[in-house]
mmCIF file of C-alpha atoms in Angstrom:
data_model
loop_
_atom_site.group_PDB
_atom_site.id
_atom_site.type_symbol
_atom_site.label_atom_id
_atom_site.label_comp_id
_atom_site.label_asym_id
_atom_site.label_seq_id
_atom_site.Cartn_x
_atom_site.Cartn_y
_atom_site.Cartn_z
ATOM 1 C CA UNK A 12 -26.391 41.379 19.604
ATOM 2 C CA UNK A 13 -23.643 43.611 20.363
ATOM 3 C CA UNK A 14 -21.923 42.885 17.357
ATOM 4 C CA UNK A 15 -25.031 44.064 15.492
ATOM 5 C CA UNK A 16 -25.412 47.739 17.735
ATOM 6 C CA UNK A 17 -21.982 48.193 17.389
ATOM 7 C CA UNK A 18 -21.907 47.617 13.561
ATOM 8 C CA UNK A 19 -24.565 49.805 13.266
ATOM 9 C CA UNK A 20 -23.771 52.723 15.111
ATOM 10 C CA UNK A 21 -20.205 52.199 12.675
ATOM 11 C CA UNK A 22 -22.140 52.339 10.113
ATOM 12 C CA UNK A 23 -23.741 55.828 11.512
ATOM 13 C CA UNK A 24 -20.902 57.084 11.862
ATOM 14 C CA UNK A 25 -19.186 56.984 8.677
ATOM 15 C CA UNK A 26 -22.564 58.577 7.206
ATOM 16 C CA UNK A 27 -22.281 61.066 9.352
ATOM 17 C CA UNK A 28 -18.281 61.676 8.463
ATOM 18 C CA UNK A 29 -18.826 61.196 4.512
ATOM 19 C CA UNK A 30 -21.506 63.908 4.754
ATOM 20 C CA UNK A 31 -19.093 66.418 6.802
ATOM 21 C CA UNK A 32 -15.537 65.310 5.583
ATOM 22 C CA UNK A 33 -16.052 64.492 1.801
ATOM 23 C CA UNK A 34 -13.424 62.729 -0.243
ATOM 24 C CA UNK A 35 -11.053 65.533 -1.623
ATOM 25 C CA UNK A 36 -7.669 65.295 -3.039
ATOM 26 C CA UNK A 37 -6.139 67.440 -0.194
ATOM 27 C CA UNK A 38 -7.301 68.523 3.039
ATOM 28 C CA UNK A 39 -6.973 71.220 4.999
ATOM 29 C CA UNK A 40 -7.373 71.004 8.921
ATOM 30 C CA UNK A 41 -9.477 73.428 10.872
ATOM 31 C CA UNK A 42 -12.477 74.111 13.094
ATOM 32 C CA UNK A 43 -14.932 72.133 10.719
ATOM 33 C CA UNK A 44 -12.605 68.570 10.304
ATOM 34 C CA UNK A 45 -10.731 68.813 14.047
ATOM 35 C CA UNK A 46 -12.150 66.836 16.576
ATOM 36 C CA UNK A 47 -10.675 66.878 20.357
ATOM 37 C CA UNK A 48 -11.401 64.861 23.541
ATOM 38 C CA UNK A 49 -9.836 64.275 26.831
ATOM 39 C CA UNK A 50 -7.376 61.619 26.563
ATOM 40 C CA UNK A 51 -7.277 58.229 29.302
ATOM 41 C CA UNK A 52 -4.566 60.677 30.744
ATOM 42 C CA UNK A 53 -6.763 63.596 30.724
ATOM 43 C CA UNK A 54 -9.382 61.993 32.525
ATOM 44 C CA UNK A 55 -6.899 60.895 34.933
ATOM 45 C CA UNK A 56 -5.870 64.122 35.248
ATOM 46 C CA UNK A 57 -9.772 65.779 35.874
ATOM 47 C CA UNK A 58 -10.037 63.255 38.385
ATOM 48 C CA UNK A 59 -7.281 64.453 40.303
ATOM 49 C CA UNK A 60 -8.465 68.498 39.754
ATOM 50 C CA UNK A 61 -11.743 67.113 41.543
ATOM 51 C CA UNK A 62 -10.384 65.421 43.806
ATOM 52 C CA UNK A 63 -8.044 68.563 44.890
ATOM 53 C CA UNK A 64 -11.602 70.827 44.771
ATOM 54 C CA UNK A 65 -13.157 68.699 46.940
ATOM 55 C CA UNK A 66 -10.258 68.576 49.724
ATOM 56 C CA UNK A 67 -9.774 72.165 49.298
ATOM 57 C CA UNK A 68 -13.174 73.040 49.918
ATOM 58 C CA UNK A 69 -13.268 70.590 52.598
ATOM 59 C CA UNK A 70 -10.578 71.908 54.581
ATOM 60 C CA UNK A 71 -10.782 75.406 53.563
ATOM 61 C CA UNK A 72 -7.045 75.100 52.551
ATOM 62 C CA UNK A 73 -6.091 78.076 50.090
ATOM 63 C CA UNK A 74 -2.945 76.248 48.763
ATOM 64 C CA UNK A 75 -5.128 73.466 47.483
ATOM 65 C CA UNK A 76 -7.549 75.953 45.931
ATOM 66 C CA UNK A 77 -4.258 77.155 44.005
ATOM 67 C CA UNK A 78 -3.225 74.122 43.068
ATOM 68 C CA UNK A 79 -6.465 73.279 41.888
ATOM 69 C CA UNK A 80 -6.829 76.537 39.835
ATOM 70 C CA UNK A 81 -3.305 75.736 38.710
ATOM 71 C CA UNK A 82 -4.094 72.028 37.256
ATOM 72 C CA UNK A 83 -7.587 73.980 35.611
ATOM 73 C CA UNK A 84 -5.128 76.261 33.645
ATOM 74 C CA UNK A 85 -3.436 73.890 32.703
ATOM 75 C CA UNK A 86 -5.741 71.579 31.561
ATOM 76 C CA UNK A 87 -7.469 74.875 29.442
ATOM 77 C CA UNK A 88 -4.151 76.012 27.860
ATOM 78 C CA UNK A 89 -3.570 72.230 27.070
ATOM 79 C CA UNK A 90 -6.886 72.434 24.686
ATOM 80 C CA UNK A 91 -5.559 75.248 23.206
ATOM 81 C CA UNK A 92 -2.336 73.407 22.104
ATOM 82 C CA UNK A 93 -3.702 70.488 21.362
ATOM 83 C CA UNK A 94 -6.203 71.993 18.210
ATOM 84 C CA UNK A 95 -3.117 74.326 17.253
ATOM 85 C CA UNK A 96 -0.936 71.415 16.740
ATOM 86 C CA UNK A 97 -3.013 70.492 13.688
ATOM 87 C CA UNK A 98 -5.002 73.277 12.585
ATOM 88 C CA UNK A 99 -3.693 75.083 9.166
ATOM 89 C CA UNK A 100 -1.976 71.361 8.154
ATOM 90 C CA UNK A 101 -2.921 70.652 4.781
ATOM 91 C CA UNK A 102 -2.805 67.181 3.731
ATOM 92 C CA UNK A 103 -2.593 65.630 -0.009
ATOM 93 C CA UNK A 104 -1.044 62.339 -1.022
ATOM 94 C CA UNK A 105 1.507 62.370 -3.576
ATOM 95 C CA UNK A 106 1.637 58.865 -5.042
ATOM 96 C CA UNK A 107 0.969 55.252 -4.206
ATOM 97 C CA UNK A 108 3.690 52.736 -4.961
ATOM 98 C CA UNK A 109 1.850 49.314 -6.599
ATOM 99 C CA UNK A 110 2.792 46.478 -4.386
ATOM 100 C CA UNK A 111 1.780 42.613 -5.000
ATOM 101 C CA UNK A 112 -1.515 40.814 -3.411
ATOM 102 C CA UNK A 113 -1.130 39.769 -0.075
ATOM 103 C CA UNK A 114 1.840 42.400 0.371
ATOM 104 C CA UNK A 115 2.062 46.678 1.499
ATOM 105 C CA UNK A 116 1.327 49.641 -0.553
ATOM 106 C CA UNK A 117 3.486 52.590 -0.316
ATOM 107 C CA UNK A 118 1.459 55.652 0.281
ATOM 108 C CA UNK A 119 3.473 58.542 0.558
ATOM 109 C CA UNK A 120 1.757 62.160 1.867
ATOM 110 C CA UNK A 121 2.723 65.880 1.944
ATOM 111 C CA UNK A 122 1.982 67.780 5.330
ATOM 112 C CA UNK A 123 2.302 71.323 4.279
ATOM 113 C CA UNK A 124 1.573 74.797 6.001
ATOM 114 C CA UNK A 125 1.468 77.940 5.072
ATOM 115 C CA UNK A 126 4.294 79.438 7.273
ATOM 116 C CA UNK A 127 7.613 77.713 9.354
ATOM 117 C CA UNK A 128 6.256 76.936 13.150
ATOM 118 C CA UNK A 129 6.946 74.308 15.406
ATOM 119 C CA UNK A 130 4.435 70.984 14.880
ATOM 120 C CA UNK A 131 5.400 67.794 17.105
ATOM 121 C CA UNK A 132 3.847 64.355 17.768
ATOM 122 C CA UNK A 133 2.272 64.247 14.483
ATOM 123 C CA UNK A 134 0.830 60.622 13.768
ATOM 124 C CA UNK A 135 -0.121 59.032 10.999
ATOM 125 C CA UNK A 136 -2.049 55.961 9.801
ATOM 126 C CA UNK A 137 -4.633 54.261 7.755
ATOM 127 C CA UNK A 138 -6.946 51.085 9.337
ATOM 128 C CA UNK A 139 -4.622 48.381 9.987
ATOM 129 C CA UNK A 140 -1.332 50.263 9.294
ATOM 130 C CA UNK A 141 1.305 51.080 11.784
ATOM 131 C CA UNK A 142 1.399 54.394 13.006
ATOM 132 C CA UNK A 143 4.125 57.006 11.436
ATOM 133 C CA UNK A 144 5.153 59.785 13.860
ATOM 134 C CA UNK A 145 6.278 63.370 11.959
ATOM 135 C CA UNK A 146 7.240 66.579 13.055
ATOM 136 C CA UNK A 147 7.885 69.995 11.381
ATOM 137 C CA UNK A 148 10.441 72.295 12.668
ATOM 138 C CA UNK A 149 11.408 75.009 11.098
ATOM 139 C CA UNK A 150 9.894 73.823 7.426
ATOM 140 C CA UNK A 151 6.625 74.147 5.227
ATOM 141 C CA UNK A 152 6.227 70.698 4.019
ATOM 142 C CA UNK A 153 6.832 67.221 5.467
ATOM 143 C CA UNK A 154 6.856 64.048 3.841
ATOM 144 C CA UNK A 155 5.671 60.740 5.288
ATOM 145 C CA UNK A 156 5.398 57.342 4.050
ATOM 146 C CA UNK A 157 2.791 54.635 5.495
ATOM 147 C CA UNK A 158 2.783 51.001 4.098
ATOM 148 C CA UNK A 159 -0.537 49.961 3.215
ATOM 149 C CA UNK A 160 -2.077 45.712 3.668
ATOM 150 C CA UNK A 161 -2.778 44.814 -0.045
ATOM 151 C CA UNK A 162 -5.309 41.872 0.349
ATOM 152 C CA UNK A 163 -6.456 41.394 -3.216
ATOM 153 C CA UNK A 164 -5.123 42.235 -7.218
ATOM 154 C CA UNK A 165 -7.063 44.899 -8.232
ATOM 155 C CA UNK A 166 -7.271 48.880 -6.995
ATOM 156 C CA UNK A 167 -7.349 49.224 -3.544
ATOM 157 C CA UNK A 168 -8.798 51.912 -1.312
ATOM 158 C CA UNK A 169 -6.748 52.253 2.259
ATOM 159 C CA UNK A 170 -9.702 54.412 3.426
ATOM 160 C CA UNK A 171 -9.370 56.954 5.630
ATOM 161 C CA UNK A 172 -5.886 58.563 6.399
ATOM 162 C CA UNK A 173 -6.165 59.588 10.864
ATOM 163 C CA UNK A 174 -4.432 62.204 11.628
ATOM 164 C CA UNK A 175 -3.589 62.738 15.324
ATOM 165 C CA UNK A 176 -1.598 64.746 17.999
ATOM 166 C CA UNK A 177 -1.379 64.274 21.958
ATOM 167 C CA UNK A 178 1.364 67.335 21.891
ATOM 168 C CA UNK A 179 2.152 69.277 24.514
ATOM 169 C CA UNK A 180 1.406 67.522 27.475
ATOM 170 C CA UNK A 181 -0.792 64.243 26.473
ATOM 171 C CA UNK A 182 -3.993 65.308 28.136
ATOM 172 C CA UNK A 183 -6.208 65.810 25.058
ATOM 173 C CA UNK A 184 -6.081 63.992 21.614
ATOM 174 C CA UNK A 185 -6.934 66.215 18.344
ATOM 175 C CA UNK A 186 -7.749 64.220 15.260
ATOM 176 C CA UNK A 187 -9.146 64.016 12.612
ATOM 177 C CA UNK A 188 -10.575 61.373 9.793
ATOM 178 C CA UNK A 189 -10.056 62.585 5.895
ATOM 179 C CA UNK A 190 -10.784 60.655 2.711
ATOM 180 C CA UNK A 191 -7.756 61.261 0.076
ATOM 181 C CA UNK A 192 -9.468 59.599 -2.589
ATOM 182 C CA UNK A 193 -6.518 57.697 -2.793
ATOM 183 C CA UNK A 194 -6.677 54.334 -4.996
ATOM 184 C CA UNK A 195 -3.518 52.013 -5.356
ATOM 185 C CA UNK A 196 -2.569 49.347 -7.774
ATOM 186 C CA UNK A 197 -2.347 45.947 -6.944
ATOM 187 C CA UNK A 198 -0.693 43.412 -9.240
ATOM 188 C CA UNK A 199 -1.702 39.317 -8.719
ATOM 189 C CA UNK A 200 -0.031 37.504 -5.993
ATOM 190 C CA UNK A 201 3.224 35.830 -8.021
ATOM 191 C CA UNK A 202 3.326 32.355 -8.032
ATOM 192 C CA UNK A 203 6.092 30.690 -10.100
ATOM 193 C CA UNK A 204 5.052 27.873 -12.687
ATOM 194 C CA UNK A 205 8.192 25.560 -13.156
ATOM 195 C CA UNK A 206 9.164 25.981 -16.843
ATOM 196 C CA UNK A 207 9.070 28.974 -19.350
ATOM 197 C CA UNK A 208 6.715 29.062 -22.255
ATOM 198 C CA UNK A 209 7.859 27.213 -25.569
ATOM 199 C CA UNK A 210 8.976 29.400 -28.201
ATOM 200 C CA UNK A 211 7.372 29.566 -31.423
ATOM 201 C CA UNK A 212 8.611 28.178 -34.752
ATOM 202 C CA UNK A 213 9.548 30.509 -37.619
ATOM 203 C CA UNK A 214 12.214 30.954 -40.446
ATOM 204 C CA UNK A 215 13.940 34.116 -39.066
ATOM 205 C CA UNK A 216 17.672 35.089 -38.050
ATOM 206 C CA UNK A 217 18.931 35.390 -35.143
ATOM 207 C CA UNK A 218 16.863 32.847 -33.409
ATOM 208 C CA UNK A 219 17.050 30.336 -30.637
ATOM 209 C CA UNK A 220 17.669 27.008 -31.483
ATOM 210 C CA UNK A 221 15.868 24.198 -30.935
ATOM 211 C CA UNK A 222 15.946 20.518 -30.343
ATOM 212 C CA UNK A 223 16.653 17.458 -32.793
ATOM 213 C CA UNK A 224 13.928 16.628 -35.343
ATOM 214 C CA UNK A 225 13.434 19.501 -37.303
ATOM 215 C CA UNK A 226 14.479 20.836 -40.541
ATOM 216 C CA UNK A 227 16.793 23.402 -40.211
ATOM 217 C CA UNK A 228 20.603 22.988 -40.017
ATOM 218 C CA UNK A 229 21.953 23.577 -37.092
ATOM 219 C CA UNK A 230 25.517 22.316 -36.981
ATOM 220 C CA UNK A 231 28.535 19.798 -36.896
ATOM 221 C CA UNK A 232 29.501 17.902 -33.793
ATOM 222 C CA UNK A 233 32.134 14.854 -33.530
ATOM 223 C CA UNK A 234 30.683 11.883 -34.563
ATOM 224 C CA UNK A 235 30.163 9.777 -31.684
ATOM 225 C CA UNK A 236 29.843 5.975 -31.328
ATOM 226 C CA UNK A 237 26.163 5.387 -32.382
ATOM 227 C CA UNK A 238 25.399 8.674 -34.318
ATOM 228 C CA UNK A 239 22.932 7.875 -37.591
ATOM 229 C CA UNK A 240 25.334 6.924 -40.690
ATOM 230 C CA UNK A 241 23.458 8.861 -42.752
ATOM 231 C CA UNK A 242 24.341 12.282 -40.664
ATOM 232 C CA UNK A 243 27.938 11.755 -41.115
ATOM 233 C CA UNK A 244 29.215 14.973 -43.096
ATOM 234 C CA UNK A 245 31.080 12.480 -45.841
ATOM 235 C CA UNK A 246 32.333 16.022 -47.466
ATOM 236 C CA UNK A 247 34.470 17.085 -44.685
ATOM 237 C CA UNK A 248 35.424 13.569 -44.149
ATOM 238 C CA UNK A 249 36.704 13.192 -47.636
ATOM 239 C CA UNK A 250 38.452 16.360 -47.305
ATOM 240 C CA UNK A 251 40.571 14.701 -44.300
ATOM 241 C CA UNK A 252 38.893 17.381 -42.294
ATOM 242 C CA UNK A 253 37.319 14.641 -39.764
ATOM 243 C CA UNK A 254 34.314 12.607 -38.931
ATOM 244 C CA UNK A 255 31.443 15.008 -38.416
ATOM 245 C CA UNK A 256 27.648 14.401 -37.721
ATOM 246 C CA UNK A 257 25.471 17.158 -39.044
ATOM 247 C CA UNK A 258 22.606 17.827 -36.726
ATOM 248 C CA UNK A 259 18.908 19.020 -37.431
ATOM 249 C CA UNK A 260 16.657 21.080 -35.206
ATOM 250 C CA UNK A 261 14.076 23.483 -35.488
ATOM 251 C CA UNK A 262 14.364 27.091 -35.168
ATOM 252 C CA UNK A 263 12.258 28.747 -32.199
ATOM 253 C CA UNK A 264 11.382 32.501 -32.291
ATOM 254 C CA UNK A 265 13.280 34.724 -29.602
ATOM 255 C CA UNK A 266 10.170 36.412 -28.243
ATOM 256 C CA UNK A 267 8.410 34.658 -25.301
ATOM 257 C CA UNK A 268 4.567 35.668 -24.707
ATOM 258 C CA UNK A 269 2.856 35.743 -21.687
ATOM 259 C CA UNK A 270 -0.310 33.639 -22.576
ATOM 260 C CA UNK A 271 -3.953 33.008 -20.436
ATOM 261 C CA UNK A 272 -4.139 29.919 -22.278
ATOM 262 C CA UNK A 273 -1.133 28.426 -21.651
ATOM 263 C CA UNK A 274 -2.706 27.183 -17.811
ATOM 264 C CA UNK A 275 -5.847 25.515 -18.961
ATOM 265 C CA UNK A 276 -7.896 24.115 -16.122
ATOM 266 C CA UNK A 277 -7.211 27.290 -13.913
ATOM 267 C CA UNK A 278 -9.523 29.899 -12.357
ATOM 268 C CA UNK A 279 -8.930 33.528 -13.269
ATOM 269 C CA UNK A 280 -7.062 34.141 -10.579
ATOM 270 C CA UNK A 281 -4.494 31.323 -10.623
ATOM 271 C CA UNK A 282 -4.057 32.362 -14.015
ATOM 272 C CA UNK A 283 -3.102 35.984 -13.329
ATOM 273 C CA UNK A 284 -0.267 34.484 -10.686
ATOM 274 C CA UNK A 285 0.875 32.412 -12.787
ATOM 275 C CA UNK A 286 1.320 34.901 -15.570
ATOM 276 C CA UNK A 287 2.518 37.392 -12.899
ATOM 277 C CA UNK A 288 5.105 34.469 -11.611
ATOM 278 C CA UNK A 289 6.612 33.579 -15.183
ATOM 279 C CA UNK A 290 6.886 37.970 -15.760
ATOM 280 C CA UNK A 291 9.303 38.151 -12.725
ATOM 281 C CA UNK A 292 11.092 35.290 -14.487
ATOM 282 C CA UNK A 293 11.406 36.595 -18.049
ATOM 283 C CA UNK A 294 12.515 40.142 -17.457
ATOM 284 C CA UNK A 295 15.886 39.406 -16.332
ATOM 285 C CA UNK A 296 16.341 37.219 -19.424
ATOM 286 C CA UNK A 297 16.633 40.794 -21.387
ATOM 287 C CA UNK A 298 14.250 38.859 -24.234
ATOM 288 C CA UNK A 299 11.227 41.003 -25.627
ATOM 289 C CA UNK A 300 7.766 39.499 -24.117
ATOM 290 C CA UNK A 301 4.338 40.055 -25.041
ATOM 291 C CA UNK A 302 0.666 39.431 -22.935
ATOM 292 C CA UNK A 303 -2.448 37.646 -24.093
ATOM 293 C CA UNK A 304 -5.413 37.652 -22.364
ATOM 294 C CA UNK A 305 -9.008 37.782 -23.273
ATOM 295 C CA UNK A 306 -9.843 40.828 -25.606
ATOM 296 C CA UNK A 307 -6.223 42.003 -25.081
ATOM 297 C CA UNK A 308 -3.074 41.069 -26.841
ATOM 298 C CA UNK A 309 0.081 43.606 -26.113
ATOM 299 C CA UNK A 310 2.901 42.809 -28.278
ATOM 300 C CA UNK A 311 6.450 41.804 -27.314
ATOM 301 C CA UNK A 312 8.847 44.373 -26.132
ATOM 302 C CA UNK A 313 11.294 45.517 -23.428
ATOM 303 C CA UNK A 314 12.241 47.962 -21.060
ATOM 304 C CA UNK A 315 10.534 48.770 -17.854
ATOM 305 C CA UNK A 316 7.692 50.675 -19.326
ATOM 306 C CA UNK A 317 6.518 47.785 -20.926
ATOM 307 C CA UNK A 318 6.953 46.095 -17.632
ATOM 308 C CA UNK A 319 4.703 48.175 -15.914
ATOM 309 C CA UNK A 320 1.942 47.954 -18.595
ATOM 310 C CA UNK A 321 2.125 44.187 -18.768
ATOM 311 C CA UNK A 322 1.801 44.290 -14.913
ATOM 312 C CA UNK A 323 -1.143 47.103 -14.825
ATOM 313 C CA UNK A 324 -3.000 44.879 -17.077
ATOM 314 C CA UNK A 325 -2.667 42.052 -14.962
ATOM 315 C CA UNK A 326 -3.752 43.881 -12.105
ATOM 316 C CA UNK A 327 -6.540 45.546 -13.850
ATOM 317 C CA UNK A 328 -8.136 42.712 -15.724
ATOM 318 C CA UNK A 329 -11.837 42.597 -15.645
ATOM 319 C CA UNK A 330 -11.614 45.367 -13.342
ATOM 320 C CA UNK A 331 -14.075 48.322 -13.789
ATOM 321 C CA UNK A 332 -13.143 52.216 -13.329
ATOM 322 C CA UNK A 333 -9.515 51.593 -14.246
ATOM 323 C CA UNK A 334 -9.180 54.829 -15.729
ATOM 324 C CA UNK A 335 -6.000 57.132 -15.300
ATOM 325 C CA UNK A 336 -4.078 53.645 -14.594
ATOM 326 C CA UNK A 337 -3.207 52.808 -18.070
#
């Protein structure tokens, strides 16, 4: 039962702050998106300010009537602080950095404002990030970077960036709750299949070699103690030049592919790992690659643009409203 009011009154809430914060690619912080409350030390603190009122009035004791005007001041200028330390921030994000399923996201923001003053205790963080603290002094822009839980391949949306501030004296909290549209990519969790693709067969140059059986030529060795008679290179050995053994093989094409049917039996996702796995294992090979998947065949290349793209379209397979990630 509680879990259900609670949920609910959630749910209320975020209504209520998509209606008056709206997603917007940056954000500036005012009277409209600043919200401020008395902090657990700020009610501590109006507890004592009663308290003090009470024994002053009480006793009749002028010094404690001071004191208690004294701790009211405060507690006013405090307010005034507080909502200054974030009002004229603007707030955009400047990129996300794709990250792997089941790993972070790099989102990385721009505070900026429109002249140099002093901004302290500046904090920072999305639902079930850590808290980044920032502080401007003497500068018009600041950068911060938050790391992001990636649960799932695909685009993910951290939600909404708080913003909040304590400064000067701890006894209110200003924040604030605003939707960056941000959207990161997230390529499959890797998992790492135990051997590399086979290479094709073809008639080119320059090509790997492969193993006995096959047509091609591939070389001389030293004959050896059971080699096939009829493999024996009789020319050179008439020539005095030796006993040789010519051997055979087939010649397999240089460039590997990435292929959705090369793990039969598999879900989608277990496919996507495992082509995501055998990636991270070909690039350092410095071999052109290509992709296959359903509808989608990228040819082989190199370099780490066609890195990314081979990863993007892992991420983004059979994912809708993938636009501006390609």
């Amino acid at each position: 039962m509680a879990v259900s009011v609670r949920g609910f009154f959630q749910q209320r809430f975020s209504r209520w702050l998509t209606r008056r914060l709206p997603p917007s690619s940056a954000v500036s912080l005012g009277r409209r998106n600043l919200f401020i409350f008395p902090s657990a030390t700020g009610f501590a603190f109006l507890l004592l300010s009663g308290l003090c009122w009470l024994a002053a009035t009480n006793y009749e004791n002028n010094l404690v009537f001071g004191i208690t005007c004294l701790l009211a001041s405060l507690f006013v200028v405090s307010i005034l602080h507080s909502f200054a330390n974030l009002s004229g921030l603007t707030v955009s994000c400047l990129k996300v950095t794709p990250g792997f399923a089941d790993k972070t996201l790099t989102v990385e923001l721009l505070l900026r404002q429109p002249r140099s003053r002093f901004r302290d205790g500046l904090g920072c963080s999305f639902t079930g990030s850590e808290k980044v603290m920032a502080a401007m002094f003497g500068v018009t822009e600041c950068r911060v970077k938050l790391t992001v839980p990636a649960p799932q391949r695909g685009l993910h949306d951290p939600g909404r960036l708080c913003i909040e501030s304590i400064y000067p004296v701890g006894l209110l909290r200003a924040w604030t709750y605003v939707d960056l549209a941000i959207r990161g990519l997230v390529y499959p969790r890797p998992l790492f299949p135990d051997s590399f693709p086979p290479g094709r067969r073809t008639t080119g140059e320059g090509l790997l070699q492969g193993g006995e059986g096959g047509d091609d030529f591939v070389g001389l060795n030293r004959y050896r103690p059971g080699d096939s008679l009829k493999h024996v290179a009789w020319k050179h050995y008439a020539r005095e030049q030796g006993l040789y053994t010519k051997h055979y093989g087939d010649v397999l094409d240089r460039q590997l592919w990435l292929d959705w049917d090369q793990f039969p039996g598999l879900d989608r996702e277990a496919r996507l790992s495992r082509l995501c796995g055998l990636l991270l294992q070909i690039v350092p090979l410095g071999q052109p690659y290509g992709l296959r998947l359903p509808g989608l065949i990228l040819e082989p290349a190199m370099g780490d643009a066609h890195r990314q793209r081979v990863l993007a379209e892992l991420a983004l397979f059979e994912i809708p409203n993938r636009e501006g990630f390609l």
